[in-house]
Short mmCIF file of C-alpha atoms in Angstrom, two decimals:
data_model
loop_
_atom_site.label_atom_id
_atom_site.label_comp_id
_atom_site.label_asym_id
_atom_site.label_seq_id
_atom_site.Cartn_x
_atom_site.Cartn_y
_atom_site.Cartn_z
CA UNK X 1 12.82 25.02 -29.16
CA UNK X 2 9.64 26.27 -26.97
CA UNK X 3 9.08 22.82 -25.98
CA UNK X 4 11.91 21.84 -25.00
CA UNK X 5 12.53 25.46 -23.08
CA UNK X 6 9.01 24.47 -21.54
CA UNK X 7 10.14 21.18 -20.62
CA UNK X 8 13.26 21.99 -18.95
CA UNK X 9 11.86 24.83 -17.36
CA UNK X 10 9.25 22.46 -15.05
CA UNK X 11 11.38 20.10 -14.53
CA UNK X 12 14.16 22.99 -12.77
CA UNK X 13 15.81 21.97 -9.58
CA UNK X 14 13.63 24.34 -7.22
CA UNK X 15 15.79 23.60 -4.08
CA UNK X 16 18.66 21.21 -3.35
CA UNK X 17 18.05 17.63 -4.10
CA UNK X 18 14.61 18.32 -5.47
CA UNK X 19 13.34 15.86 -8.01
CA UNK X 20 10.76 16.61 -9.90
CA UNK X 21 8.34 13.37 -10.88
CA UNK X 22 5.84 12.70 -13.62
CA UNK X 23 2.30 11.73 -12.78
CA UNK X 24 3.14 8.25 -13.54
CA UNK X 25 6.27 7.93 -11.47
CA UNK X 26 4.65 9.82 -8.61
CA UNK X 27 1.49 7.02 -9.05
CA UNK X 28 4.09 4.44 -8.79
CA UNK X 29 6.19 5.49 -5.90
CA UNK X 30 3.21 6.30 -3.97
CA UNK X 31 2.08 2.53 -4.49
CA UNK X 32 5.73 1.34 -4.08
CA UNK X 33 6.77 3.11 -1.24
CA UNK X 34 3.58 2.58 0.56
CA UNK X 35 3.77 -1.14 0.47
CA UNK X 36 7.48 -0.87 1.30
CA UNK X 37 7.05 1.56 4.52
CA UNK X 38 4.13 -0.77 5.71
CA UNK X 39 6.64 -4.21 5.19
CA UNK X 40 9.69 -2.05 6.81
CA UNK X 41 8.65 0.77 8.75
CA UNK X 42 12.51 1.34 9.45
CA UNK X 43 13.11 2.52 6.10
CA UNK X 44 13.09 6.55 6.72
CA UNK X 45 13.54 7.02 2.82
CA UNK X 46 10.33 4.79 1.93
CA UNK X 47 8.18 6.79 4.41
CA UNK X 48 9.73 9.99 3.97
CA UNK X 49 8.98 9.37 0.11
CA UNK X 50 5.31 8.36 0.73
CA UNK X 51 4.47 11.28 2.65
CA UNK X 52 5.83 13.71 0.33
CA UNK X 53 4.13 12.37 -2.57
CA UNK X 54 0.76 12.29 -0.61
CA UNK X 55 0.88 15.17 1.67
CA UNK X 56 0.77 18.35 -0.66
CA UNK X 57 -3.07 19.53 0.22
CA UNK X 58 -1.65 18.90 4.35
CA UNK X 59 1.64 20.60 3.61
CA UNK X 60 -0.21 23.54 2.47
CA UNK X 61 -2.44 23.55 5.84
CA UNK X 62 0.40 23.04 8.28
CA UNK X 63 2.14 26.06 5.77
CA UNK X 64 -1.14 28.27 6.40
CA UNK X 65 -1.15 27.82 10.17
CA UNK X 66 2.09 28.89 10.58
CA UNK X 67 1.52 31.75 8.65
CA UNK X 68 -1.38 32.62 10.48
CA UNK X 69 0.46 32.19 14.01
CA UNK X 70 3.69 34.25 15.55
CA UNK X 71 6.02 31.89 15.96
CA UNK X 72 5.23 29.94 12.98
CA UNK X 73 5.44 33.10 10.91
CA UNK X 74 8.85 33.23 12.36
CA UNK X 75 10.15 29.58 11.71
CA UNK X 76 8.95 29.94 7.96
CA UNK X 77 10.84 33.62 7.33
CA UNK X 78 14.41 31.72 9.92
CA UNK X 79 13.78 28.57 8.47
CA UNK X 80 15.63 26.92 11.65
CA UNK X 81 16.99 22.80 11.07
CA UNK X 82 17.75 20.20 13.70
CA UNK X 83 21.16 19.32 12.77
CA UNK X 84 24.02 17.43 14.56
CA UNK X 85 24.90 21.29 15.89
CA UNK X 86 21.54 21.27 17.43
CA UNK X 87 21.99 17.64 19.04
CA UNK X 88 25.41 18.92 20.00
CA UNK X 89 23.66 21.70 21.99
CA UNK X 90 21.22 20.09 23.41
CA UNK X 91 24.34 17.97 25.23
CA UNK X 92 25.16 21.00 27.08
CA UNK X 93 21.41 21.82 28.74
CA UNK X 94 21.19 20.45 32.24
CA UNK X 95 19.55 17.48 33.68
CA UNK X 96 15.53 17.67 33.86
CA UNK X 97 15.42 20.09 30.61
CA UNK X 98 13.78 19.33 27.33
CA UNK X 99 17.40 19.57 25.42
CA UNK X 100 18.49 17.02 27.88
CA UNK X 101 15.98 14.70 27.65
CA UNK X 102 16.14 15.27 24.10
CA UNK X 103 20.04 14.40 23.84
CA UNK X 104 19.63 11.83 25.74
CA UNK X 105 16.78 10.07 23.67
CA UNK X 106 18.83 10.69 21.05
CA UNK X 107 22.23 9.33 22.48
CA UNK X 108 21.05 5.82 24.34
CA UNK X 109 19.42 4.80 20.83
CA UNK X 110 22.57 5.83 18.85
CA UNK X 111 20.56 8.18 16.65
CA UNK X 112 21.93 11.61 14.52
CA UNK X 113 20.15 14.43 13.50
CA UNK X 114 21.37 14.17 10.04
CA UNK X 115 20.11 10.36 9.97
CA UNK X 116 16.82 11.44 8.21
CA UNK X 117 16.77 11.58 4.70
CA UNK X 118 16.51 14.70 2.86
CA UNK X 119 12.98 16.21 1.17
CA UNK X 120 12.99 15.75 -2.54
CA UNK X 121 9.86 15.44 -4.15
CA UNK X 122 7.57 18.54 -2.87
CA UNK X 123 7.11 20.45 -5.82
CA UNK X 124 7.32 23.79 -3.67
CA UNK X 125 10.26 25.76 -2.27
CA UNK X 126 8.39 26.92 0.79
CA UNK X 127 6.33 23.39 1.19
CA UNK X 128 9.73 21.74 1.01
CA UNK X 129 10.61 23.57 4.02
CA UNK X 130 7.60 22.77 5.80
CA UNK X 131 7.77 19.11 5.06
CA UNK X 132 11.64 19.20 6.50
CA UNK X 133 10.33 20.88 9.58
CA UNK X 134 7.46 18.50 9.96
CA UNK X 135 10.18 15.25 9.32
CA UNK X 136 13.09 16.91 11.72
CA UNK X 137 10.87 17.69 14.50
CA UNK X 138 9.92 14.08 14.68
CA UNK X 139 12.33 12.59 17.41
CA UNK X 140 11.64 15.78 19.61
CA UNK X 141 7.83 14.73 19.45
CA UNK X 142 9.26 10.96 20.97
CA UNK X 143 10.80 12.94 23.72
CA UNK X 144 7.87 15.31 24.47
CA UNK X 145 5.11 12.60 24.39
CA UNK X 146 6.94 10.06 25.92
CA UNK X 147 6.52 7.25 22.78
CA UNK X 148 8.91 4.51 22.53
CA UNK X 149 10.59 3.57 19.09
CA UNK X 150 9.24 0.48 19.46
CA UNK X 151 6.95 -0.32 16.37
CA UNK X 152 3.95 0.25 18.91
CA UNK X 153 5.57 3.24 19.76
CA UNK X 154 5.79 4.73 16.37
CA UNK X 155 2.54 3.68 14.87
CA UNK X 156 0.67 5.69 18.25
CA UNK X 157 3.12 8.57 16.99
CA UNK X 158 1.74 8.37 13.42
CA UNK X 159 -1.58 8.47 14.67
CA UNK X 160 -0.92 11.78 17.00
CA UNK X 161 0.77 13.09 14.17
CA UNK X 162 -2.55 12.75 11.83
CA UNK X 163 -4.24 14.13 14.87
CA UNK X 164 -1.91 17.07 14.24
CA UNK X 165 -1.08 17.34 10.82
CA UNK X 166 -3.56 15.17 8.70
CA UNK X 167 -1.10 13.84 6.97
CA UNK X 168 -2.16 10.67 4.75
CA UNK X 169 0.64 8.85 4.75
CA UNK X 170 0.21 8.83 8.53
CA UNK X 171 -3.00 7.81 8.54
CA UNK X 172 -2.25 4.75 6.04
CA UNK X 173 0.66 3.52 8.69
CA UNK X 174 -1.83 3.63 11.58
CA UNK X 175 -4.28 1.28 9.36
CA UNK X 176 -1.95 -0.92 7.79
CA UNK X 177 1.30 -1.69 9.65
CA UNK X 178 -0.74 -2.99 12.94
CA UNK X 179 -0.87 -6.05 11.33
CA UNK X 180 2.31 -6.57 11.76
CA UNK X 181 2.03 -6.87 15.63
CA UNK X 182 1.00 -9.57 17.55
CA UNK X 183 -2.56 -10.00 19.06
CA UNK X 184 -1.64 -8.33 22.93
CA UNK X 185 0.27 -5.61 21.04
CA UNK X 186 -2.61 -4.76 18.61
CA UNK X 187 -5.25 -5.06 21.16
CA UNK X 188 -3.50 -2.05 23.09
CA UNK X 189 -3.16 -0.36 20.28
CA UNK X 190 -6.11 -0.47 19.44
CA UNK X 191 -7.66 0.24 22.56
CA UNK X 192 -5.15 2.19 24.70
CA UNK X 193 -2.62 4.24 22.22
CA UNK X 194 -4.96 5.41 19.65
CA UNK X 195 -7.58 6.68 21.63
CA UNK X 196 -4.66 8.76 23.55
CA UNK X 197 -3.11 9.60 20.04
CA UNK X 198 -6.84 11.27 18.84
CA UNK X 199 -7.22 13.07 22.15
CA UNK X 200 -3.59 14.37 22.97
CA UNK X 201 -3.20 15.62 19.08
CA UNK X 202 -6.27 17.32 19.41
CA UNK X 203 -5.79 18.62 22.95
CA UNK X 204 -2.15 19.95 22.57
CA UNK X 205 -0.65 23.30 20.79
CA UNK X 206 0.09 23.70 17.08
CA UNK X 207 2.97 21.87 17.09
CA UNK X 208 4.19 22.68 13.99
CA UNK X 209 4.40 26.49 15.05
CA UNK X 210 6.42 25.43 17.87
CA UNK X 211 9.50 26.48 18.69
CA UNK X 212 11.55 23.84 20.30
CA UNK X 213 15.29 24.81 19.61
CA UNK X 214 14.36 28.13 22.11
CA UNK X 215 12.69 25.45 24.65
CA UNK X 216 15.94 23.44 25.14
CA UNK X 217 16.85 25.02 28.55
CA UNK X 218 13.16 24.93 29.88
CA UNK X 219 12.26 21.97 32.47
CA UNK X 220 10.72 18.91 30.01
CA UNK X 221 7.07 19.16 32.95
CA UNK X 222 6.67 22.32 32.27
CA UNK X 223 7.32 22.49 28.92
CA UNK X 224 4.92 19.82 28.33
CA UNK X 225 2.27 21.60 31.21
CA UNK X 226 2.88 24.70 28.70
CA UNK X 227 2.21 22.97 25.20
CA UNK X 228 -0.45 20.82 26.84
CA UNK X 229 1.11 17.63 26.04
CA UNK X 230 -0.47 13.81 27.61
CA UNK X 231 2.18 11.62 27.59
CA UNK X 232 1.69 8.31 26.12
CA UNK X 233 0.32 5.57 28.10
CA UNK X 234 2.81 2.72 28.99
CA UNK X 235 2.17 -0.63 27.71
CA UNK X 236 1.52 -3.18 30.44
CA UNK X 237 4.22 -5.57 31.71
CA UNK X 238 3.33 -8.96 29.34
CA UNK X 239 2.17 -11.95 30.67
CA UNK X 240 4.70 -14.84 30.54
CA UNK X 241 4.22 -16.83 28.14
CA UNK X 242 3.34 -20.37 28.75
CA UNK X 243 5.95 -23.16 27.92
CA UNK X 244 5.73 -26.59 28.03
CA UNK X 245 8.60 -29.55 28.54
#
């Protein structure tokens, strides 16, 4: 009876959705889910997955932070989501403003709020929260630094967001998935977007004690002149290709 009391009492439900994994099937998703996220990066669940199963020592730092800071103290006690309600708003801000520019990102590519998969295997209430915030925030970090969704476009993202966060499973997409690009694309990359990435992470507020949903009305410049953000560099215009008869 004690054992199984013990046993059902670790592996309780500690927020919606939560699954709670063994050693070995945490060891095997990690390796799974890796190799899946670096053949298709598009799969949100297979990255999502990764980084929660890897990311409990930076969870607990971004957590700490926040604590340690106003506004992130605030976001962890309101616990604030981006949903389709806060898409919905961000329709209404005018032209020029971070909410538009936001919507608008969001719109032209088709994408929802609720597209993104839910947290489920962060053995922590509180770091569940802080891994949602860190996953939802995403597109608005597109929008503020200017990235593409291109595959270039996410992997300088990844980096910015190690810059930022420390994250491994974003450190593990900057390393591997370049080899899935072509040699022009890698060699900016390489040279261009991950240089910015290191340097505009570093350089730029705590962005995880940020609080965008209040920003929505404020002009995207100054907003970004505020948080000190460097957009992304653009990727030069490619040179045709040669063909021959």
């Amino acid at each position: 009876t004690s054992s199984s009391t013990s046993s059902s009492s670790s592996s309780r439900e500690l927020y919606p959705g939560h699954v709670q994994l063994t050693p070995l099937q945490r060891a095997m998703l990690v390796v799974g889910g890796g190799l899946g996220a670096i053949l298709f990066p598009q799969r949100a669940d297979l990255v999502g997955a990764v980084g929660e199963t890897t990311g409990h020592l930076a969870f607990r730092r971004m957590r700490d932070r926040m604590r340690r800071d106003a506004v992130g103290a605030d976001i962890l006690r309101r616990r604030p989501r981006v949903t389709d309600d806060t898409l919905e708003r961000a329709w209404g801000c005018a032209d020029g403003t971070f909410g538009k520019a936001y919507a608008t990102f969001m719109g032209t590519r088709k994408f929802r709020a609720s597209d993104r998969p839910p947290v489920r295997f962060v053995d922590d209430e509180e770091l569940a929260y802080v891994a949602t915030r860190a996953r939802e925030t995403h597109d608005l970090w597109h929008v503020l630094f200017g990235c593409p969704t291109t595959v270039q476009g996410e992997l300088a993202l990844k980096a910015l967001e190690f810059a930022q966060t420390g994250m491994p499973s974003a450190a593990l997409a900057t390393l591997a998935a370049p080899l899935r690009l072509d040699e022009e694309d890698r060699a900016f990359l390489a040279k261009e977007l991950y240089p910015w990435a290191w340097r505009a992470g570093g350089r730029c507020a705590d962005l995880m004690c940020a609080d965008y949903e209040a920003e929505f009305d404020t002009d995207l410049e100054e907003l970004r002149a505020k948080w000190r953000i460097t957009p992304a560099p653009k990727a030069p215009k490619r040179k045709p290709r040669k063909t021959y008869p």
